[in-house]
Amino acid sequence: MPADQPLGEFQLIDRFFARARRPTRADVILGVGDDAAVLRLPADHDLVAAIDTVVAGRHFPFDSPPHSIGHRVLAVNLSDLAAMGATPLWATLALTLPAADGEWLGEFAGGLLRLADEEGVALVGGDTTAGPLTISVSILGSVERGTALGRAGGRAGDVLVVTGTLGDAGAGLGLCMGRLAPMDPAAAEALVKRFQYPTARVAFGRAARGIASAAMDLSDGLVGDLPKLAAASGLAARVDVARLPLSDALRRSLPIGPARELALAAGDDYELLLAVPAPRLAELEAAARRLNLMLTAIGELIPGDGVEWLLEGASYAAPSSGFDHFR
Amino acid sequence: MPADQPLGEFQLIDRFFARARRPTRADVILGVGDDAAVLRLPADHDLVAAIDTVVAGRHFPFDSPPHSIGHRVLAVNLSDLAAMGATPLWATLALTLPAADGEWLGEFAGGLLRLADEEGVALVGGDTTAGPLTISVSILGSVERGTALGRAGGRAGDVLVVTGTLGDAGAGLGLCMGRLAPMDPAAAEALVKRFQYPTARVAFGRAARGIASAAMDLSDGLVGDLPKLAAASGLAARVDVARLPLSDALRRSLPIGPARELALAAGDDYELLLAVPAPRLAELEAAARRLNLMLTAIGELIPGDGVEWLLEGASYAAPSSGFDHFR
């Protein structure tokens, strides 16, 4: 920023998040601008809380459009609440920035606040600090008492289903990073958009309560995440790799083998993985249809531990781990 | 860490925060290990939420003891709830680390969890990512409906009071950074401790509800923070600089002029600043005495805007701004 126009931290926050000072929800008793927010939870609801961080150069390329970074950091948090069947209500933002760049902040705030408006989420507080670009959002929501979906409720025989298609965001990131060459411009654009603007499956998560037995979101890829759901439920899982839902855009951009590897291991799709008792699968499918959301059965929970990956009846060597930040 | 002992993200979290998986509070319905935590707020209470970040090299020296970093990042968040008169209940942690260093993580977790235990706070979730050392804590608490202390309730004529002593943490940081030479070893140790292990005034914040008209915590120094309380209350403030409470350790370490400058501008003390109607000052003083906490009247709220700093009846040139991360 120009040296003749220094902007202090507080002015910056005021300028770009000014709208957040006027609470859009009646349950925000005290929002941005005090030491903490005061919030009114609906009666007979539990609080649902998660925190997720995105780091420049790690979770997104340094040159990502700031608007997409703002969208993405909120979407990945919304996805955690979606996996619980919770309704997102409020968010706080911890923003660490190398410099007070007005243009960057304006676009970032625009992306974050647009999605917040779409989902009815109020930004109720935050902290801005100088440092390497790192952004955490703490998301807060509610769920009717006793109805939250966890990872531990799966039972042997439950069908494993996933929403949407898998691997798109991984291919989109590969295209952004120049590791994957675009074959088809329209497909490439669709894949990049899936990485930059993920959609949290909030409405479906809510609809799945009382039907699904367990749920989680796919942030680290199926090979990283499914073992956690299976272990939390005290079970093993079996997956038919041929049934993984792959988008047309992904199929047009990659041969089937690499497309499946992305669907298994790339992460960043923010689709939901659910376990559902077989007799109730039709109900869950109906709920997905009402939301115009694809739902695909990919396998089942079975006694034991670990995950068995199969392709045409034979054992399939899945990539050995999901996205693990320290490997 | 040794190349022959790679530790994945999940194992690290498991190892160092394993205790947090066994919730210590009955109101934690679902804690660490799912997509989000499910928490039960007491009846007739509002939720109080804040987020604060500390960045290595910015908020603490790179070589700070990890135990003190763990303490400090929770304490600065507890302080935000203290300023609202809220009771801290739960916290989530967003930890960005350059490397998975087991020794560092063990000490960091020890410092954070010790303070969490002391304050009865359950760590209910988190996210660990690789990147430059940046730590955010989102703190969640409760307050009986309608009793939260804000910044906006001050009235003309209210007395301004502060807890404890000011400037110690600033001197402690100066000593850590080698910018200040230790004059007296015992004093230096006390000042460094005040920087590394700040105490949030949680019990006093709760006691001040119904007595004080406004409150905030002093994280950015009096010259940075008091104008915010005054502006939120639509008033000006007048402060007698001679009345700023200075510790013996600070007086032994610095001449009175520089000591006052630190007390005004250094930040990091995490004491509380409150406005209290003059007829109720004695009640607030009694509450402080019961908690063995010093309370000092330093000025008053008056009609107008801005802050008037006085020393022996004359205008005093206070340092021009508090700690502002982008200046």
XYZ file of C-alpha atoms in Angstrom, chain A residues 161-172 187 190-191 193-195 198-199 201 217-219 221-222 243-251 259-260 262-273 292-298:
56
model
C -22.682 -43.316 0.495
C -21.065 -40.110 -0.731
C -22.644 -36.910 -2.026
C -21.701 -35.312 -5.363
C -18.562 -36.349 -7.227
C -15.048 -36.946 -5.927
C -11.642 -35.880 -7.226
C -12.743 -32.673 -8.946
C -11.130 -30.313 -6.448
C -7.885 -32.289 -6.582
C -7.818 -31.984 -10.360
C -8.703 -28.280 -10.052
C -13.874 -29.052 -18.056
C -15.363 -26.487 -13.899
C -12.644 -28.369 -11.998
C -14.120 -23.797 -9.706
C -14.718 -26.922 -7.632
C -11.386 -26.314 -5.889
C -16.415 -25.698 -2.707
C -20.049 -26.160 -1.673
C -23.643 -29.803 1.932
C -16.997 -34.536 5.499
C -14.349 -35.474 2.931
C -11.648 -32.884 3.442
C -9.781 -37.608 0.680
C -11.622 -40.911 1.053
C -18.489 -47.088 -7.968
C -16.709 -43.861 -6.978
C -18.718 -41.009 -8.534
C -16.562 -39.179 -11.085
C -17.736 -36.043 -12.868
C -17.816 -35.719 -16.646
C -15.296 -32.884 -16.298
C -12.868 -35.169 -14.467
C -13.390 -38.030 -16.937
C -9.078 -39.929 -12.037
C -9.805 -42.647 -9.466
C -7.671 -38.242 -7.246
C -11.146 -39.336 -6.155
C -9.557 -41.516 -3.471
C -6.704 -39.404 -2.184
C -6.790 -35.782 -3.276
C -9.130 -34.284 -0.684
C -10.635 -30.811 -0.811
C -13.979 -31.985 -2.248
C -15.976 -31.254 0.917
C -18.591 -33.803 -0.008
C -20.203 -35.833 2.769
C -19.533 -39.506 3.523
C -30.957 -32.022 -6.467
C -27.844 -33.693 -5.066
C -26.272 -36.855 -6.383
C -25.852 -39.663 -3.851
C -23.815 -42.773 -4.604
C -23.455 -46.006 -2.656
C -19.764 -46.977 -2.726
